[in-house]
PDB file of C-alpha atoms in Angstrom:
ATOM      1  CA  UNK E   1       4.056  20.109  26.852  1.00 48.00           C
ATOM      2  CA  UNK E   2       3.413  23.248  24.937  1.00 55.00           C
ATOM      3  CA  UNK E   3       4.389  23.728  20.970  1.00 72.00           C
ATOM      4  CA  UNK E   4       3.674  27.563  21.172  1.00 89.00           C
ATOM      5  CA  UNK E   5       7.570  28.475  19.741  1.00 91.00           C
ATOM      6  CA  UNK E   6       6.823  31.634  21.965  1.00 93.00           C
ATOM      7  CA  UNK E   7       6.291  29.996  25.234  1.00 94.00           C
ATOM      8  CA  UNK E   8       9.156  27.580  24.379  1.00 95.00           C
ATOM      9  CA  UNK E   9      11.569  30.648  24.273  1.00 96.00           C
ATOM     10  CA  UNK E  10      10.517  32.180  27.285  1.00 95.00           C
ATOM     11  CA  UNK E  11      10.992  28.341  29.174  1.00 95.00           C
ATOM     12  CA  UNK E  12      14.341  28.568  27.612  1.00 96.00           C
ATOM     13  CA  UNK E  13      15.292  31.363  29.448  1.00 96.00           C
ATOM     14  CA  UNK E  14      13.994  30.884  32.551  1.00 96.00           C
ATOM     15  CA  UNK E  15      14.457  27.745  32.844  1.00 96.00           C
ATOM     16  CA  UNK E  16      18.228  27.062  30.587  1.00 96.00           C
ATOM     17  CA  UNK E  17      19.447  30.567  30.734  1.00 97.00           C
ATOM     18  CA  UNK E  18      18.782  32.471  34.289  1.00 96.00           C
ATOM     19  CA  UNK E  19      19.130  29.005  36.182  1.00 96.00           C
ATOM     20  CA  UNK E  20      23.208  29.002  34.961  1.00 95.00           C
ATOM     21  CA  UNK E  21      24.051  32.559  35.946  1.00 93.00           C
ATOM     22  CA  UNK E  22      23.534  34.113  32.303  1.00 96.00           C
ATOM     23  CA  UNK E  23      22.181  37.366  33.827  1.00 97.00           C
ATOM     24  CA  UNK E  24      23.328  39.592  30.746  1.00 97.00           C
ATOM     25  CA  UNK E  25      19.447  41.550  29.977  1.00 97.00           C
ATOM     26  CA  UNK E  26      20.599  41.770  26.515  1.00 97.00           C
ATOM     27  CA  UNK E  27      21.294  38.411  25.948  1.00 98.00           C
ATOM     28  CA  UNK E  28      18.596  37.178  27.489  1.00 98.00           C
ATOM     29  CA  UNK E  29      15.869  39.502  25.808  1.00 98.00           C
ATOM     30  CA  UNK E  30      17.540  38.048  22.211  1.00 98.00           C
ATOM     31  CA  UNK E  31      17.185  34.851  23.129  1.00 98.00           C
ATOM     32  CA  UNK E  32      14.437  35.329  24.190  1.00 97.00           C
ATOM     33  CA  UNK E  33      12.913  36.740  20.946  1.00 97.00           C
ATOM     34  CA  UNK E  34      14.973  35.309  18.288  1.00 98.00           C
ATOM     35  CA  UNK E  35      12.615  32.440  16.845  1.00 97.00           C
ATOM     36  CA  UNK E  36      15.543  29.416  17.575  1.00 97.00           C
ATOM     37  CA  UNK E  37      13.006  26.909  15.284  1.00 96.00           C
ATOM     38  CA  UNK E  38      13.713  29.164  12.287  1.00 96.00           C
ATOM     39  CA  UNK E  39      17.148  28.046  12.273  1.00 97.00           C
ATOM     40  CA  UNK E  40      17.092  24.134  12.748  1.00 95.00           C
ATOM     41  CA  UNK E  41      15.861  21.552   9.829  1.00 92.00           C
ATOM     42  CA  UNK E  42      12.185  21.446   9.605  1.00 91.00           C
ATOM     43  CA  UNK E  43      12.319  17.762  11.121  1.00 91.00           C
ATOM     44  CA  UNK E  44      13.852  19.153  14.056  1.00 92.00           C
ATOM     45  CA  UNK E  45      11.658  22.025  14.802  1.00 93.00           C
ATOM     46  CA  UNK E  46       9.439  20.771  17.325  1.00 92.00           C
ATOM     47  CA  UNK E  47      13.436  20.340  19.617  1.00 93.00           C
ATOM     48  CA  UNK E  48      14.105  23.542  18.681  1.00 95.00           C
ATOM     49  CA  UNK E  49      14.733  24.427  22.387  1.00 96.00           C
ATOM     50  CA  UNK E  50      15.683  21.130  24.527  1.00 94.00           C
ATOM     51  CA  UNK E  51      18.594  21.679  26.619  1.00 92.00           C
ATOM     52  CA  UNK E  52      21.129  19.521  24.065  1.00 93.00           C
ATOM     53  CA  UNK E  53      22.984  20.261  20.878  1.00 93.00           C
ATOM     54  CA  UNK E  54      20.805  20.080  17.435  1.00 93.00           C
ATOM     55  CA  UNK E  55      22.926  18.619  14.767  1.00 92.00           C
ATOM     56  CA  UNK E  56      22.050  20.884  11.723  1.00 92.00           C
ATOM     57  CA  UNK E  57      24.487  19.417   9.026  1.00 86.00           C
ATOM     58  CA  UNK E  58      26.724  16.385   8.417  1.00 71.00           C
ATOM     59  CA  UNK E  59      28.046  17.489   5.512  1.00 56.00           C
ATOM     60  CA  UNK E  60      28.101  13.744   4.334  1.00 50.00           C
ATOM     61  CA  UNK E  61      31.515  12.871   6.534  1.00 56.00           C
ATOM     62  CA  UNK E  62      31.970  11.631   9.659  1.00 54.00           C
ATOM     63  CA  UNK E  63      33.523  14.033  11.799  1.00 58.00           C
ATOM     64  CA  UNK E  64      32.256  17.025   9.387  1.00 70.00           C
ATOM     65  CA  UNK E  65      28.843  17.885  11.261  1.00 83.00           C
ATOM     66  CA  UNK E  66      27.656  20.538  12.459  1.00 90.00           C
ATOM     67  CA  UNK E  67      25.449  21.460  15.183  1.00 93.00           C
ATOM     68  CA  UNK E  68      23.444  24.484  16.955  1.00 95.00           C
ATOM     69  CA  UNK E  69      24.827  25.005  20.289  1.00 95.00           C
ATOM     70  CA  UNK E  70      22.760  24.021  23.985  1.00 95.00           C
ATOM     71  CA  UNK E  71      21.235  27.275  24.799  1.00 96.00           C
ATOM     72  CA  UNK E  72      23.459  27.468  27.831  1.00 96.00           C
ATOM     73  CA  UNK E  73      26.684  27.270  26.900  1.00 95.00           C
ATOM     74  CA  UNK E  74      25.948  29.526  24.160  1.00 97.00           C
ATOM     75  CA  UNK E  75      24.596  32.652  26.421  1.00 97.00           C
ATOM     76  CA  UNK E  76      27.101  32.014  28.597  1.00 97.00           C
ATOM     77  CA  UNK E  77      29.966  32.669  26.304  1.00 97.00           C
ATOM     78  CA  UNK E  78      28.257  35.676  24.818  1.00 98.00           C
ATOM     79  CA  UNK E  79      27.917  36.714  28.004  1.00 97.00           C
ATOM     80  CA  UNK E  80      31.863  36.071  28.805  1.00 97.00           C
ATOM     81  CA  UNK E  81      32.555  38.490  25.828  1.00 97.00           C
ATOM     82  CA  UNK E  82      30.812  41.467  26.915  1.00 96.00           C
ATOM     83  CA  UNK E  83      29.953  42.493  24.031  1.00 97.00           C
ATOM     84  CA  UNK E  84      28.891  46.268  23.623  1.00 97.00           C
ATOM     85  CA  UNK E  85      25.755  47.905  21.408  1.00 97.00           C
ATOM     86  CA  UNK E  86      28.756  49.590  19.225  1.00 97.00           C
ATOM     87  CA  UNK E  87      31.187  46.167  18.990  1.00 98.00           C
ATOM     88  CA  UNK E  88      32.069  44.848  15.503  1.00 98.00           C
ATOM     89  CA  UNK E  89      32.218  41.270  16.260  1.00 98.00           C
ATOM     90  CA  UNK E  90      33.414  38.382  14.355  1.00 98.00           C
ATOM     91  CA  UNK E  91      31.504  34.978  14.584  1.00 98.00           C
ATOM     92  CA  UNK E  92      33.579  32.161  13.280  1.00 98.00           C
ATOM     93  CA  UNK E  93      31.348  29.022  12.350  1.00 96.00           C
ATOM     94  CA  UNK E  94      28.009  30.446  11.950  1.00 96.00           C
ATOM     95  CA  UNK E  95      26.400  27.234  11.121  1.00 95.00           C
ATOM     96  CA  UNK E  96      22.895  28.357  10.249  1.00 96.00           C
ATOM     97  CA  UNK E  97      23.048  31.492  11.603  1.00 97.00           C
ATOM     98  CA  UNK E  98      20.827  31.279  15.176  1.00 98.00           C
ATOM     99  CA  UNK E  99      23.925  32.799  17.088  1.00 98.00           C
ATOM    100  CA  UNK E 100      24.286  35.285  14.606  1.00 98.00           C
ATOM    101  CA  UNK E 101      20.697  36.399  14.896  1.00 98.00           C
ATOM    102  CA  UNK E 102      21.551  36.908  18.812  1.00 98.00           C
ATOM    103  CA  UNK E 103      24.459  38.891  17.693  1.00 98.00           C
ATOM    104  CA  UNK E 104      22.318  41.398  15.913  1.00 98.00           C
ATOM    105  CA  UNK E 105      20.516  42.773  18.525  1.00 98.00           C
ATOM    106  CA  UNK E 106      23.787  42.908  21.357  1.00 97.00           C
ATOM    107  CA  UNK E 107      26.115  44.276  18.768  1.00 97.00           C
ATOM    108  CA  UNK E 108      27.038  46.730  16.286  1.00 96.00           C
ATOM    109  CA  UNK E 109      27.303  44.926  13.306  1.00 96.00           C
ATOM    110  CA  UNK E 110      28.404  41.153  12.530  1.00 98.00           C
ATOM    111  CA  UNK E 111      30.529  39.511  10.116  1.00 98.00           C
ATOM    112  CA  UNK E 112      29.406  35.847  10.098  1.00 98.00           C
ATOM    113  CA  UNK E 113      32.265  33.464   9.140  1.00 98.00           C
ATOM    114  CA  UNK E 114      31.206  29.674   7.518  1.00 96.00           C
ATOM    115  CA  UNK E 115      33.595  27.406   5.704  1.00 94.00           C
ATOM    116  CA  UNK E 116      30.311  25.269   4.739  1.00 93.00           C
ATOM    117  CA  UNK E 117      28.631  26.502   1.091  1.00 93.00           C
ATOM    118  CA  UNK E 118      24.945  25.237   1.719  1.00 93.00           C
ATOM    119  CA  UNK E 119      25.279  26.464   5.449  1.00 95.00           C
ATOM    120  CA  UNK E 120      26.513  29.879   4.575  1.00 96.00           C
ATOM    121  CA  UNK E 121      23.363  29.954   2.333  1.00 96.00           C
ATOM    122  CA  UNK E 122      21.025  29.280   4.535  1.00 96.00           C
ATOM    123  CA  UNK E 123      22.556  31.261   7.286  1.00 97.00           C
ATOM    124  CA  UNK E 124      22.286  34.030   4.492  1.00 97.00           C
ATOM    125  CA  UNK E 125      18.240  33.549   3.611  1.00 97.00           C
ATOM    126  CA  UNK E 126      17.276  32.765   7.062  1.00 97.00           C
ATOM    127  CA  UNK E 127      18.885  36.065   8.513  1.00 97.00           C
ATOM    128  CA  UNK E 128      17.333  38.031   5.524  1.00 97.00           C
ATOM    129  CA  UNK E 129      13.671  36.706   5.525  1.00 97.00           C
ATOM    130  CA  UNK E 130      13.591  37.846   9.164  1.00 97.00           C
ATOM    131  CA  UNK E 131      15.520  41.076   9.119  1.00 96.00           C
ATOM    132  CA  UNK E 132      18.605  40.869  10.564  1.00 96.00           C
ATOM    133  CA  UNK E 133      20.109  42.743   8.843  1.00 90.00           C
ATOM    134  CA  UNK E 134      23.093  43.845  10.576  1.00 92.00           C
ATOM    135  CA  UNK E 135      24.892  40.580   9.798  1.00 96.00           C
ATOM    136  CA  UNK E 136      26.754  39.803   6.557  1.00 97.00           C
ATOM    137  CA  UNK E 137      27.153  36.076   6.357  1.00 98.00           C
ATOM    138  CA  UNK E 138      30.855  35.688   4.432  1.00 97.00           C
ATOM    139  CA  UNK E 139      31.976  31.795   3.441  1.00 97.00           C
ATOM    140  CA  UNK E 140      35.790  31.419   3.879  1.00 95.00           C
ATOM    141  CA  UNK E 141      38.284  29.132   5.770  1.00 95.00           C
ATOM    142  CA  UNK E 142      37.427  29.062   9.615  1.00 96.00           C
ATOM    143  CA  UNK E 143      41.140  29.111  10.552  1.00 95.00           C
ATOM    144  CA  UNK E 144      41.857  32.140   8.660  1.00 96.00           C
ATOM    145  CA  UNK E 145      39.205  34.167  10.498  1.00 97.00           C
ATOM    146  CA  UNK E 146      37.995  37.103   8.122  1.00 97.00           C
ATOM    147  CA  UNK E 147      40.996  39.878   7.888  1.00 97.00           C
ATOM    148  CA  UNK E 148      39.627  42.200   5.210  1.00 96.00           C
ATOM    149  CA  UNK E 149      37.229  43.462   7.680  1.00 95.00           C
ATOM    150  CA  UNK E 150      39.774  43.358  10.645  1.00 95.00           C
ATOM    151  CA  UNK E 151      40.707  44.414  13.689  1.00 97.00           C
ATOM    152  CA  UNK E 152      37.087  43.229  15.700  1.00 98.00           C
ATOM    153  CA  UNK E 153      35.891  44.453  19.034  1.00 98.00           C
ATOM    154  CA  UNK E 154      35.403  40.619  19.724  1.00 98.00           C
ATOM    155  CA  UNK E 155      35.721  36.898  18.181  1.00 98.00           C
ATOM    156  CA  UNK E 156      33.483  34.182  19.184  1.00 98.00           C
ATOM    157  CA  UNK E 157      34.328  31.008  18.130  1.00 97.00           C
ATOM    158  CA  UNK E 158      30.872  28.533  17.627  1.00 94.00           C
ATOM    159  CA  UNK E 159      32.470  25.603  19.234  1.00 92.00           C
ATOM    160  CA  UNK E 160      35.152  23.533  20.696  1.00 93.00           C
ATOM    161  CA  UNK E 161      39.274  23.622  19.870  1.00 94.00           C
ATOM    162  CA  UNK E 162      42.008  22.342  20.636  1.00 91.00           C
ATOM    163  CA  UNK E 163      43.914  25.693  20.046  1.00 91.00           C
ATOM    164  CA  UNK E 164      43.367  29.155  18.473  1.00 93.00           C
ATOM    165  CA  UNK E 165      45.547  29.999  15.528  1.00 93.00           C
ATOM    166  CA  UNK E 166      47.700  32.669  16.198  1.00 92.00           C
ATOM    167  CA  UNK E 167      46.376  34.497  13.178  1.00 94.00           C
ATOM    168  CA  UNK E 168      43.134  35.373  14.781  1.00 97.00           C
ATOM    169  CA  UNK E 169      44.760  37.594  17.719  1.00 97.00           C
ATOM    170  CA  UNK E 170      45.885  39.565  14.883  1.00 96.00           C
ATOM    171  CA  UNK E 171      42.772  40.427  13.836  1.00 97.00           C
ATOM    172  CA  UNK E 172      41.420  41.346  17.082  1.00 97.00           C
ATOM    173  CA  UNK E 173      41.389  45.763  18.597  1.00 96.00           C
ATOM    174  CA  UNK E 174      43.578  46.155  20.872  1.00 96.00           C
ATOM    175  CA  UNK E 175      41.368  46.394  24.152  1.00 95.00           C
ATOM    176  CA  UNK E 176      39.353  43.171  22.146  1.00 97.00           C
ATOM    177  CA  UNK E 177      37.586  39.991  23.380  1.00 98.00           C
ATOM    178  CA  UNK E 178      38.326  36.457  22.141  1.00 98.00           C
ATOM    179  CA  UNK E 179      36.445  33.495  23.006  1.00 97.00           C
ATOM    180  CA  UNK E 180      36.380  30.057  23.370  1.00 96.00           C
ATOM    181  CA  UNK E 181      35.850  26.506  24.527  1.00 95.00           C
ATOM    182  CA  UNK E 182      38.878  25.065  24.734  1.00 94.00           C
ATOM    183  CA  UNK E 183      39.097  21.037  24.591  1.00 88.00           C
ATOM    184  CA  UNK E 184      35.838  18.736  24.132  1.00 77.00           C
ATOM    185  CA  UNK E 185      33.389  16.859  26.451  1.00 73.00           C
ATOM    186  CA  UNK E 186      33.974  17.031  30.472  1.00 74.00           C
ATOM    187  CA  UNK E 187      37.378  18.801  29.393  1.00 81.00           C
ATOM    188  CA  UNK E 188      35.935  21.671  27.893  1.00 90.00           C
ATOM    189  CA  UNK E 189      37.322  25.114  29.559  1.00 93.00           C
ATOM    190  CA  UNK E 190      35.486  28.444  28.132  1.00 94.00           C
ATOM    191  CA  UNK E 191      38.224  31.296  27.476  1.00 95.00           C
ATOM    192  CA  UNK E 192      38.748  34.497  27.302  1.00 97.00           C
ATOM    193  CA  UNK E 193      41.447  36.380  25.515  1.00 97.00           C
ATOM    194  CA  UNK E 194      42.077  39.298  26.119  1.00 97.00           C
ATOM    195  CA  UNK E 195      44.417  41.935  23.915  1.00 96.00           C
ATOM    196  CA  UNK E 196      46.224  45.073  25.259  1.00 94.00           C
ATOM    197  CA  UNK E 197      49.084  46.561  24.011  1.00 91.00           C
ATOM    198  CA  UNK E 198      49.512  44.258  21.171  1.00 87.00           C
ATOM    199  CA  UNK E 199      49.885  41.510  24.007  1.00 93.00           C
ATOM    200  CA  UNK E 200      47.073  38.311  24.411  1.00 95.00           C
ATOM    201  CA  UNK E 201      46.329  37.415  28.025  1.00 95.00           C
ATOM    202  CA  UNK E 202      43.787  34.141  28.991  1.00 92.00           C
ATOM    203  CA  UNK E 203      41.985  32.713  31.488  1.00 92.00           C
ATOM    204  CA  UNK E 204      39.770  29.940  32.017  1.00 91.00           C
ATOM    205  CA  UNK E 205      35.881  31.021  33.347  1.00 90.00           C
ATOM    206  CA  UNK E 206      33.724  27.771  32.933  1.00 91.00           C
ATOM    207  CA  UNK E 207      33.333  23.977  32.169  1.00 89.00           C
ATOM    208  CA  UNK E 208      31.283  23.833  29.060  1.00 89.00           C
ATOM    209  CA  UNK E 209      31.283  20.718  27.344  1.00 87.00           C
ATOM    210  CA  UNK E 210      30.247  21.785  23.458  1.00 91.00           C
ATOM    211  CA  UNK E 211      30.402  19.937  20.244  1.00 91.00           C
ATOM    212  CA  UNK E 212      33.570  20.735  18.163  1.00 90.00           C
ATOM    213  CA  UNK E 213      34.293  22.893  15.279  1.00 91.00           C
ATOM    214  CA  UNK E 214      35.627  21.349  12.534  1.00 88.00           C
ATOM    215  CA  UNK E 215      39.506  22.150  10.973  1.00 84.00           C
ATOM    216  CA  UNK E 216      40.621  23.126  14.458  1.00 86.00           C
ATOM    217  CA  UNK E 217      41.714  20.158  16.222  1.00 78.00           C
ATOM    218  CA  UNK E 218      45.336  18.495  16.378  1.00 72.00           C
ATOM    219  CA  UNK E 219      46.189  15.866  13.873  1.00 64.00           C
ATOM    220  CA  UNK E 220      46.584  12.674  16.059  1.00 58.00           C
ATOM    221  CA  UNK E 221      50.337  11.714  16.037  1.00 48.00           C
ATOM    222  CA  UNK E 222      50.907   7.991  15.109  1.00 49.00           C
ATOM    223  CA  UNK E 223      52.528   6.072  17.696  1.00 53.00           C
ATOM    224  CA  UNK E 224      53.947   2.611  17.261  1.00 49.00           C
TER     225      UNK E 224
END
């Protein structure tokens, strides 16, 4: 098995990416040059690209961690945005800022959203020591999204809901993208939302089962 982090990429997306339909050139020249082991804990380097989720965080609670996306699942969703050279595009959950590295070279410029202090920190350094640049990494509520800097070209959630706040559509161009997984494990549907004329539109593209990001599920009634 090779440990050349170059060769690993290039495996990636031959055989993660183009073997599940991501066909977007863009995305798969970023992925295929954005060093992924840069942006995992130094333990977990040498998994940097296995075809699984890489839990970057716990943040000490159970339910609370945090965790770099499969490869797939995350072109694929990139790829469901469409996301133009000229888009301003908001990422919500940034983590440690891999996805937001991709989002450099497809996009305009970034606004990188993390509720997580020490993430949002290393998302920050990480993103600067290897000049991408295009990104500011901003630490706020997820649910909120990041208004000051509204309306976006497109929203990408890093993870799985139960439901988008309303709040988020209003932050969106008309004419923009939102998307998402909605639901976790075998019932996970990727989204997209679509805005025109000030009305929201969905539909349902893929099955992606993806870990979920925290604050956005419903609070489990209590039944007798």
């Amino acid at each position: 098995m090779t440990t050349d982090p170059a060769s690993q990429r290039q495996k990636m997306v031959d055989g993660q990416l183009r073997t599940t339909d991501v066909v977007n050139p863009a995305i798969l020249a970023a992925m295929g040059s954005v060093p992924r082991e840069s942006f995992v804990p130094k333990a977990l380097q040498p998994l940097a690209y296995i075809d699984e989720d890489i839990c970057v965080s716990s943040a000490g609670q159970e339910g609370a961690e945090r965790y770099l996306m499969e490869p797939s699942p995350q072109a694929k969703l990139l790829q469901l945005a469409d996301i133009k050279p000229d888009d301003v595009v908001l990422e919500i959950g940034c983590g440690t800022g891999y996805c937001t590295a991709v989002l450099t070279l497809i996009a305009g410029s970034v606004i990188a959203l993390e509720s997580d202090a020490h993430l949002a920190s290393v998302a920050s350094q990480t993103l600067l020591d290897l000049d991408y640049d295009s990104a500011a990494v901003v630490e706020g509520d997820l649910r909120d999204g990041y208004a000051s800097e509204a309306p976006y070209d497109v929203i990408l959630l890093n993870g799985a809901l139960d439901e988008v706040p309303e709040g988020l559509f209003d932050q969106l161009k008309d004419g923009g993208r939102l998307v998402a997984v909605l639901g976790t494990g075998g019932t996970g549907q990727a989204t997209l939302w679509t805005k025109s004329g000030g009305t929201v539109s969905s539909r349902q593209h893929f099955n992606a089962a993806v870990r979920p990001l925290p604050g956005f599920q419903r609070e489990k009634l209590f039944e007798f």
